[in-house]
Tab-separated table of C-alpha atoms in Angstrom:
chain	number	residue	atom	x	y	z
A	69	GLN	CA	0.252	0.169	0.088
A	70	VAL	CA	1.134	3.193	-1.093
A	71	ASN	CA	0.733	6.478	1.055
A	72	LEU	CA	0.689	10.335	-0.480
A	73	VAL	CA	0.616	13.248	1.882
A	74	GLU	CA	0.204	16.605	0.163
A	75	SER	CA	1.574	19.502	1.497
A	76	GLY	CA	2.409	23.090	0.848
A	77	GLY	CA	-0.762	24.353	0.208
A	78	GLY	CA	-2.256	27.998	1.311
A	79	LEU	CA	-3.734	31.415	1.159
A	80	VAL	CA	-1.627	33.419	-1.554
A	81	GLN	CA	-2.572	36.681	-3.634
A	82	ALA	CA	-2.836	36.737	-7.433
A	83	GLY	CA	0.691	36.458	-8.980
A	84	GLY	CA	2.309	34.851	-5.801
A	85	SER	CA	3.788	31.357	-5.580
A	86	LEU	CA	3.494	28.177	-4.099
A	87	ARG	CA	5.291	24.681	-4.020
A	88	LEU	CA	3.352	21.539	-3.261
A	89	SER	CA	4.966	18.822	-1.908
A	90	CYS	CA	3.430	15.110	-2.210
A	91	ALA	CA	5.832	12.601	0.183
A	92	ALA	CA	5.405	8.747	-0.734
A	93	SER	CA	5.859	6.333	1.710
A	94	GLY	CA	5.334	2.158	1.133
A	95	GLY	CA	5.473	0.863	-2.466
A	96	THR	CA	8.405	1.955	-4.896
A	97	PHE	CA	8.028	5.415	-5.662
A	98	SER	CA	10.962	5.480	-8.098
A	99	THR	CA	8.785	3.277	-10.585
A	100	TYR	CA	5.434	5.452	-10.305
A	101	ALA	CA	4.481	7.755	-12.516
A	102	MET	CA	3.364	10.781	-10.613
A	103	GLY	CA	0.309	13.054	-11.210
A	104	TRP	CA	-1.584	16.003	-9.679
A	105	PHE	CA	-4.989	17.042	-9.887
A	106	ARG	CA	-7.454	19.455	-8.469
A	107	GLN	CA	-10.802	19.835	-7.768
A	108	ALA	CA	-12.919	23.298	-7.109
A	109	PRO	CA	-15.599	23.639	-5.572
A	110	GLY	CA	-19.221	22.266	-7.343
A	111	LYS	CA	-16.480	20.996	-10.374
A	112	GLU	CA	-14.983	17.695	-11.021
A	113	ARG	CA	-11.883	16.736	-10.414
A	114	GLU	CA	-9.576	17.529	-13.584
A	115	PHE	CA	-5.625	16.621	-14.483
A	116	VAL	CA	-3.162	19.157	-14.116
A	117	ALA	CA	-0.040	17.826	-14.386
A	118	ALA	CA	2.263	14.075	-14.865
A	119	ILE	CA	5.640	13.255	-14.546
A	120	SER	CA	6.811	9.875	-15.704
A	121	TRP	CA	8.919	7.386	-13.578
A	122	ASP	CA	11.912	8.292	-14.884
A	123	GLY	CA	11.374	12.202	-14.877
A	124	ARG	CA	11.682	12.546	-18.746
A	125	THR	CA	8.355	12.679	-19.760
A	126	THR	CA	6.130	15.476	-18.098
A	127	ARG	CA	2.971	16.575	-18.873
A	128	VAL	CA	0.903	20.091	-17.910
A	129	VAL	CA	-2.948	20.885	-18.872
A	130	ASP	CA	-3.126	23.655	-21.075
A	131	SER	CA	-4.277	26.075	-18.460
A	132	VAL	CA	-1.107	26.125	-16.454
A	133	LYS	CA	1.610	25.875	-18.981
A	134	GLY	CA	4.286	28.287	-18.358
A	135	ARG	CA	3.139	28.556	-14.708
A	136	LEU	CA	2.908	25.515	-13.041
A	137	THR	CA	5.748	22.647	-13.034
A	138	ILE	CA	5.721	19.234	-11.852
A	139	SER	CA	9.023	17.340	-10.690
A	140	ARG	CA	10.323	14.622	-8.712
A	141	ASP	CA	13.142	13.490	-5.995
A	142	ASP	CA	13.421	9.909	-5.984
A	143	ALA	CA	15.955	10.519	-3.108
A	144	LYS	CA	13.286	11.728	-1.079
A	145	ASN	CA	10.293	9.552	-2.600
A	146	THR	CA	8.005	13.203	-2.750
A	147	ALA	CA	7.026	14.909	-5.982
A	148	TYR	CA	6.589	18.764	-6.337
A	149	LEU	CA	4.411	21.202	-8.307
A	150	GLN	CA	5.913	24.419	-8.465
A	151	MET	CA	3.181	26.892	-8.560
A	152	ASP	CA	3.759	30.455	-10.159
A	153	SER	CA	1.774	33.515	-11.499
A	154	LEU	CA	-1.247	32.209	-9.480
A	155	LYS	CA	-4.554	33.140	-10.595
A	156	SER	CA	-7.791	33.345	-8.721
A	157	GLU	CA	-9.011	29.962	-11.493
A	158	ASP	CA	-6.289	28.276	-9.576
A	159	THR	CA	-8.335	27.943	-6.593
A	160	ALA	CA	-8.979	24.469	-5.621
A	161	VAL	CA	-7.935	21.338	-3.642
A	162	TYR	CA	-4.933	19.723	-5.060
A	163	TYR	CA	-4.524	16.091	-4.956
A	164	CYS	CA	-1.152	13.856	-5.881
A	165	ALA	CA	-1.402	10.514	-7.233
A	166	ALA	CA	0.626	7.369	-7.981
A	167	ASP	CA	0.410	5.829	-11.019
A	168	ARG	CA	1.594	1.964	-11.398
A	169	SER	CA	2.661	1.959	-15.247
A	170	GLY	CA	5.238	4.585	-14.634
A	171	ILE	CA	4.063	6.258	-17.882
A	172	VAL	CA	2.663	9.939	-18.344
A	173	ARG	CA	-1.397	9.177	-18.548
A	174	LEU	CA	-3.783	11.407	-18.260
A	175	ASN	CA	-6.945	9.619	-17.391
A	176	ILE	CA	-7.878	9.580	-13.221
A	177	ASP	CA	-8.534	6.198	-13.591
A	178	ALA	CA	-5.389	5.318	-14.522
A	179	PHE	CA	-3.558	6.227	-10.932
A	180	SER	CA	-4.115	3.709	-8.265
A	181	TYR	CA	-2.724	5.223	-5.335
A	182	TRP	CA	-4.199	8.917	-3.855
A	183	GLY	CA	-3.356	11.547	-1.283
A	184	GLN	CA	-6.209	13.377	0.986
A	185	GLY	CA	-5.392	16.829	-0.771
A	186	THR	CA	-4.299	20.281	0.088
A	187	GLN	CA	-6.169	23.876	-0.413
A	188	VAL	CA	-5.193	26.106	-2.482
A	189	THR	CA	-6.596	29.477	-2.314
A	190	VAL	CA	-5.577	32.514	-4.544
A	191	SER	CA	-7.004	35.965	-3.606
A	192	SER	CA	-7.719	38.152	-6.118
């Protein structure tokens, strides 16, 4: 069983930055693709970014390109989401997830393990 714990969320002004962390325990982190999803009030959970097991392939949703960057540190069993130039529409609960296939996949059903989420609120 893989346990994922997100941290780093909070309240930030528009234009500001946050870095979310996702610490993994159990399983074999270095073999998993990692992803970030978000869910705003009244909306479905949506894909934000993903990174392959070896870090060579990344994907981000078009709405965050150039502003949000996914990365990983296998030595720390941790995935990150660097969030810059934040906008009010980025306000949501952010979830990290692990995909045992190791490759970048965007569909929510591809991810087997999920964290509990961390709230990001961007004030305008």
